[in-house]
Amino acid sequence: SLIMECADQWRIPAGGALAVDREAFSEAVTQRLCNHPLVTVHYGEVTALPEEDITVLATGPLTSPAMTEALMKLTQADQLYFYDAAAPIIAVDSLDTEEGFWASRYDKGEKDYFNCPMDKEQYEAFYEALIHAKVTPAREFEKEKFFEGCMPVEVLASRGPKTLLFGPLKPVGLLDPRKNTRPYAVVQLRQDDGACTLMNMVGFQTRLTRPEQLRVFRMIPALAHAEFVRYGMVHRNTFINSPQLLLQTGQLKSAPHIFLAGQMSGVEGYVESAASGLAAGINSGLMFKGKEPVVFPEETAIGALLHYIVAADPKHFQPMNITFGLLPALDPIPRDKKLKNQQLVQQALDSIDQLSQSLN
């Protein structure tokens, strides 16, 4: 992997995590691509999309206004989002069901939400930690329109200790079955995938740093041991509403000769963006040869991610990283998590190998 090679070359100390010197890392990737014998780089702004020629669009999260307008015109819908306001996503098997309960407000419909109650003392401790937590500073270009695009939970909290109680933590319509009383505050989690392996913290888009998200959000009793598969974030971004506009092959529904890749397509992360570009490259190459584009198997990481971005709820769609939770469940499911992940990896490798053989 080009991305991982460059990341290893420019990694910086970060405990058990892989972190890189971003500028050096980006320059290394750029130089490798520019020096590739089969790659020709042309510098200049592209402001329009071709009507017929097979094209891969991978303009990233800071797509120019002109290209944004061209894409909106092509899709005939205002389906571009200019702020990525994402709440944390948590593995469902890490929730403490002794401290929380499944229910919907006023018992309407199914019990679709996992509710994390807090009493007054717990809420006040959580609130104090939240308003004093460290946040990721905004970039210069984000500051002017920051409040127009989203409202981080810590900003809401800064307006007063009661604000959250009338917002995302409002307890109305919910009874804690353990006590048969209404909690003082409730954090709700909503299912984020079809298999119900991932849960989204409702209304918890945040600029808290990752360590602070772990520290503060784990103060919620039902989330004391929560495994965060995606951290909350708020930053300027441009991406399409993939469930409405994109095919699983990476093609635009309204213009199948246009393939989207990278963060524009709704994936999140360096490796994920590169992988979606490889998938788009393979499929655009197949189309150029007069063949049908392929759907990558859901047992593979890139196949699972491409399936997620086109099958997610369009009303709540946000860019997504790859996580084991997106892969189809094994049958039977091993109790040992490490063994389960090893089997999922092997299944993915076997599946991508079969696809590779079918294409060659």
mmCIF file of C-alpha atoms in Angstrom, residues 27-226:
data_model
loop_
_atom_site.group_PDB
_atom_site.id
_atom_site.type_symbol
_atom_site.label_atom_id
_atom_site.label_comp_id
_atom_site.label_asym_id
_atom_site.label_seq_id
_atom_site.Cartn_x
_atom_site.Cartn_y
_atom_site.Cartn_z
ATOM 1 C CA GLU A 27 4.442 15.396 0.023
ATOM 2 C CA ALA A 28 5.733 11.812 -0.041
ATOM 3 C CA VAL A 29 2.486 10.489 -1.538
ATOM 4 C CA THR A 30 2.433 13.316 -4.097
ATOM 5 C CA GLN A 31 6.017 12.670 -5.190
ATOM 6 C CA ARG A 32 5.434 8.925 -5.554
ATOM 7 C CA LEU A 33 2.456 9.566 -7.810
ATOM 8 C CA CYS A 34 4.139 12.310 -9.838
ATOM 9 C CA ASN A 35 7.169 10.084 -10.446
ATOM 10 C CA HIS A 36 5.121 7.052 -11.513
ATOM 11 C CA PRO A 37 5.853 6.177 -15.177
ATOM 12 C CA LEU A 38 2.168 5.633 -15.999
ATOM 13 C CA VAL A 39 0.925 8.845 -14.374
ATOM 14 C CA THR A 40 0.866 12.240 -16.076
ATOM 15 C CA VAL A 41 0.039 15.226 -13.889
ATOM 16 C CA HIS A 42 -1.514 18.382 -15.346
ATOM 17 C CA TYR A 43 -1.787 21.443 -13.098
ATOM 18 C CA GLY A 44 -4.770 23.754 -13.414
ATOM 19 C CA GLU A 45 -8.366 24.162 -12.313
ATOM 20 C CA VAL A 46 -11.062 21.957 -13.813
ATOM 21 C CA THR A 47 -14.427 23.679 -13.612
ATOM 22 C CA ALA A 48 -16.701 21.382 -15.636
ATOM 23 C CA LEU A 49 -17.480 17.693 -16.009
ATOM 24 C CA PRO A 50 -17.511 15.974 -19.426
ATOM 25 C CA GLU A 51 -20.848 14.940 -20.897
ATOM 26 C CA GLU A 52 -19.616 11.600 -22.231
ATOM 27 C CA ASP A 53 -15.970 10.807 -21.438
ATOM 28 C CA ILE A 54 -15.323 8.306 -18.653
ATOM 29 C CA THR A 55 -14.077 10.325 -15.693
ATOM 30 C CA VAL A 56 -13.082 9.727 -12.072
ATOM 31 C CA LEU A 57 -13.813 12.712 -9.832
ATOM 32 C CA ALA A 58 -11.762 12.703 -6.634
ATOM 33 C CA THR A 59 -11.507 16.361 -5.698
ATOM 34 C CA GLY A 60 -11.526 15.833 -1.949
ATOM 35 C CA PRO A 61 -13.203 17.672 0.910
ATOM 36 C CA LEU A 62 -12.191 21.160 -0.261
ATOM 37 C CA THR A 63 -13.682 20.965 -3.752
ATOM 38 C CA SER A 64 -13.710 24.346 -5.504
ATOM 39 C CA PRO A 65 -16.978 26.294 -5.789
ATOM 40 C CA ALA A 66 -16.951 25.899 -9.586
ATOM 41 C CA MET A 67 -16.611 22.103 -9.478
ATOM 42 C CA THR A 68 -19.152 21.912 -6.675
ATOM 43 C CA GLU A 69 -21.626 23.822 -8.825
ATOM 44 C CA ALA A 70 -20.907 21.574 -11.814
ATOM 45 C CA LEU A 71 -21.556 18.463 -9.746
ATOM 46 C CA MET A 72 -24.769 19.881 -8.302
ATOM 47 C CA LYS A 73 -25.963 20.706 -11.814
ATOM 48 C CA LEU A 74 -25.113 17.222 -13.068
ATOM 49 C CA THR A 75 -26.977 15.483 -10.242
ATOM 50 C CA GLN A 76 -29.919 17.904 -10.588
ATOM 51 C CA ALA A 77 -30.251 18.125 -6.842
ATOM 52 C CA ASP A 78 -28.870 20.123 -3.977
ATOM 53 C CA GLN A 79 -27.207 17.083 -2.443
ATOM 54 C CA LEU A 80 -23.783 18.408 -1.469
ATOM 55 C CA TYR A 81 -23.037 18.957 2.193
ATOM 56 C CA PHE A 82 -20.510 21.573 3.107
ATOM 57 C CA TYR A 83 -19.952 20.694 6.752
ATOM 58 C CA ASP A 84 -19.116 17.291 8.102
ATOM 59 C CA ALA A 85 -20.869 17.296 11.467
ATOM 60 C CA ALA A 86 -20.524 13.737 12.666
ATOM 61 C CA ALA A 87 -21.306 12.250 16.052
ATOM 62 C CA PRO A 88 -19.295 9.353 17.515
ATOM 63 C CA ILE A 89 -20.200 5.806 16.508
ATOM 64 C CA ILE A 90 -19.953 3.079 19.150
ATOM 65 C CA ALA A 91 -19.807 -0.717 18.887
ATOM 66 C CA VAL A 92 -23.109 -2.091 20.171
ATOM 67 C CA ASP A 93 -21.450 -4.975 22.021
ATOM 68 C CA SER A 94 -19.524 -2.495 24.178
ATOM 69 C CA LEU A 95 -22.670 -0.886 25.635
ATOM 70 C CA ASP A 96 -23.522 -1.546 29.281
ATOM 71 C CA THR A 97 -27.097 -2.826 29.086
ATOM 72 C CA GLU A 98 -27.289 -2.897 32.892
ATOM 73 C CA GLU A 99 -26.940 0.896 32.914
ATOM 74 C CA GLY A 100 -29.066 1.640 29.831
ATOM 75 C CA PHE A 101 -32.289 0.497 28.187
ATOM 76 C CA TRP A 102 -33.882 0.139 24.752
ATOM 77 C CA ALA A 103 -36.922 2.323 24.059
ATOM 78 C CA SER A 104 -38.406 5.015 21.828
ATOM 79 C CA ARG A 105 -39.918 8.220 23.180
ATOM 80 C CA TYR A 106 -43.522 7.787 24.330
ATOM 81 C CA ASP A 107 -43.191 4.086 23.378
ATOM 82 C CA LYS A 108 -43.888 4.989 19.751
ATOM 83 C CA GLY A 109 -42.995 2.197 17.322
ATOM 84 C CA GLU A 110 -40.164 -0.218 18.009
ATOM 85 C CA LYS A 111 -37.534 0.173 20.717
ATOM 86 C CA ASP A 112 -35.076 1.679 18.256
ATOM 87 C CA TYR A 113 -32.918 3.714 20.629
ATOM 88 C CA PHE A 114 -30.461 2.668 23.298
ATOM 89 C CA ASN A 115 -30.952 5.136 26.123
ATOM 90 C CA CYS A 116 -28.205 6.093 28.556
ATOM 91 C CA PRO A 117 -29.801 7.684 31.641
ATOM 92 C CA MET A 118 -28.045 9.966 34.127
ATOM 93 C CA ASP A 119 -29.199 11.272 37.469
ATOM 94 C CA LYS A 120 -28.682 14.911 38.477
ATOM 95 C CA GLU A 121 -25.296 14.325 40.090
ATOM 96 C CA GLN A 122 -23.996 12.300 37.137
ATOM 97 C CA TYR A 123 -25.236 14.875 34.641
ATOM 98 C CA GLU A 124 -23.668 17.797 36.478
ATOM 99 C CA ALA A 125 -20.295 16.022 36.605
ATOM 100 C CA PHE A 126 -20.587 15.200 32.890
ATOM 101 C CA TYR A 127 -21.588 18.776 32.066
ATOM 102 C CA GLU A 128 -18.613 20.285 33.906
ATOM 103 C CA ALA A 129 -16.223 17.892 32.168
ATOM 104 C CA LEU A 130 -17.765 18.671 28.777
ATOM 105 C CA ILE A 131 -17.556 22.463 28.956
ATOM 106 C CA HIS A 132 -13.939 22.349 30.167
ATOM 107 C CA ALA A 133 -12.721 19.648 27.766
ATOM 108 C CA LYS A 134 -10.021 20.335 25.178
ATOM 109 C CA VAL A 135 -11.258 20.913 21.624
ATOM 110 C CA THR A 136 -9.576 20.728 18.243
ATOM 111 C CA PRO A 137 -9.038 24.336 17.065
ATOM 112 C CA ALA A 138 -10.764 25.408 13.858
ATOM 113 C CA ARG A 139 -8.724 26.187 10.772
ATOM 114 C CA GLU A 140 -8.832 29.772 9.566
ATOM 115 C CA PHE A 141 -11.145 29.018 6.652
ATOM 116 C CA GLU A 142 -13.620 27.242 8.947
ATOM 117 C CA LYS A 143 -14.103 29.945 11.543
ATOM 118 C CA GLU A 144 -16.280 32.343 9.570
ATOM 119 C CA LYS A 145 -19.027 29.835 8.797
ATOM 120 C CA PHE A 146 -18.567 27.489 11.718
ATOM 121 C CA PHE A 147 -21.866 28.222 13.429
ATOM 122 C CA GLU A 148 -23.843 28.249 10.199
ATOM 123 C CA GLY A 149 -23.074 24.652 9.409
ATOM 124 C CA CYS A 150 -23.405 22.763 12.662
ATOM 125 C CA MET A 151 -23.662 23.048 16.405
ATOM 126 C CA PRO A 152 -21.196 20.956 18.436
ATOM 127 C CA VAL A 153 -22.549 19.534 21.679
ATOM 128 C CA GLU A 154 -19.937 21.407 23.723
ATOM 129 C CA VAL A 155 -21.045 24.715 22.155
ATOM 130 C CA LEU A 156 -24.643 23.966 23.114
ATOM 131 C CA ALA A 157 -23.490 23.117 26.623
ATOM 132 C CA SER A 158 -21.611 26.417 26.936
ATOM 133 C CA ARG A 159 -24.936 28.267 26.724
ATOM 134 C CA GLY A 160 -25.908 27.030 30.154
ATOM 135 C CA PRO A 161 -26.293 23.859 32.235
ATOM 136 C CA LYS A 162 -29.949 23.396 31.255
ATOM 137 C CA THR A 163 -29.490 23.780 27.480
ATOM 138 C CA LEU A 164 -28.663 20.128 26.812
ATOM 139 C CA LEU A 165 -31.624 19.040 28.951
ATOM 140 C CA PHE A 166 -33.920 20.719 26.426
ATOM 141 C CA GLY A 167 -31.847 19.502 23.486
ATOM 142 C CA PRO A 168 -30.118 16.181 22.737
ATOM 143 C CA LEU A 169 -30.261 15.018 26.379
ATOM 144 C CA LYS A 170 -33.926 15.773 26.993
ATOM 145 C CA PRO A 171 -35.584 12.960 28.987
ATOM 146 C CA VAL A 172 -39.212 13.608 28.018
ATOM 147 C CA GLY A 173 -41.204 10.587 26.900
ATOM 148 C CA LEU A 174 -38.778 8.088 28.421
ATOM 149 C CA LEU A 175 -39.132 5.927 31.529
ATOM 150 C CA ASP A 176 -36.200 4.074 33.034
ATOM 151 C CA PRO A 177 -37.632 0.531 33.458
ATOM 152 C CA ARG A 178 -35.242 -0.148 36.336
ATOM 153 C CA LYS A 179 -36.828 2.606 38.444
ATOM 154 C CA ASN A 180 -40.051 3.295 36.519
ATOM 155 C CA THR A 181 -39.213 6.997 36.650
ATOM 156 C CA ARG A 182 -38.137 9.605 34.125
ATOM 157 C CA PRO A 183 -34.346 10.099 34.169
ATOM 158 C CA TYR A 184 -32.839 13.528 34.809
ATOM 159 C CA ALA A 185 -30.982 13.348 31.475
ATOM 160 C CA VAL A 186 -30.744 10.788 28.672
ATOM 161 C CA VAL A 187 -28.162 10.295 25.941
ATOM 162 C CA GLN A 188 -29.709 8.400 23.022
ATOM 163 C CA LEU A 189 -27.916 6.115 20.588
ATOM 164 C CA ARG A 190 -29.439 5.265 17.224
ATOM 165 C CA GLN A 191 -28.654 2.224 15.079
ATOM 166 C CA ASP A 192 -26.138 3.113 12.376
ATOM 167 C CA ASP A 193 -25.977 -0.055 10.264
ATOM 168 C CA GLY A 194 -28.312 -2.761 9.047
ATOM 169 C CA ALA A 195 -26.853 -5.472 11.267
ATOM 170 C CA CYS A 196 -27.212 -3.300 14.397
ATOM 171 C CA THR A 197 -23.543 -3.647 15.301
ATOM 172 C CA LEU A 198 -22.936 0.122 15.365
ATOM 173 C CA MET A 199 -24.723 2.887 17.269
ATOM 174 C CA ASN A 200 -24.605 6.649 16.631
ATOM 175 C CA MET A 201 -24.682 9.126 19.537
ATOM 176 C CA VAL A 202 -27.656 11.316 18.625
ATOM 177 C CA GLY A 203 -26.852 15.032 18.604
ATOM 178 C CA PHE A 204 -23.259 14.560 19.725
ATOM 179 C CA GLN A 205 -21.320 16.113 16.863
ATOM 180 C CA THR A 206 -18.241 17.492 18.557
ATOM 181 C CA ARG A 207 -14.858 19.158 18.245
ATOM 182 C CA LEU A 208 -13.489 17.514 21.374
ATOM 183 C CA THR A 209 -10.091 15.909 20.870
ATOM 184 C CA ARG A 210 -10.157 12.118 20.661
ATOM 185 C CA PRO A 211 -8.701 11.546 24.154
ATOM 186 C CA GLU A 212 -11.248 13.984 25.566
ATOM 187 C CA GLN A 213 -14.115 12.221 23.798
ATOM 188 C CA LEU A 214 -13.066 8.979 25.480
ATOM 189 C CA ARG A 215 -12.677 10.624 28.876
ATOM 190 C CA VAL A 216 -15.845 12.726 28.858
ATOM 191 C CA PHE A 217 -18.295 10.453 27.037
ATOM 192 C CA ARG A 218 -17.279 7.421 29.095
ATOM 193 C CA MET A 219 -18.505 9.356 32.141
ATOM 194 C CA ILE A 220 -21.986 8.410 30.903
ATOM 195 C CA PRO A 221 -22.617 5.219 32.950
ATOM 196 C CA ALA A 222 -23.938 3.092 30.075
ATOM 197 C CA LEU A 223 -20.905 4.099 27.972
ATOM 198 C CA ALA A 224 -18.259 3.478 30.629
ATOM 199 C CA HIS A 225 -16.626 0.785 28.481
ATOM 200 C CA ALA A 226 -17.734 2.067 25.073
#
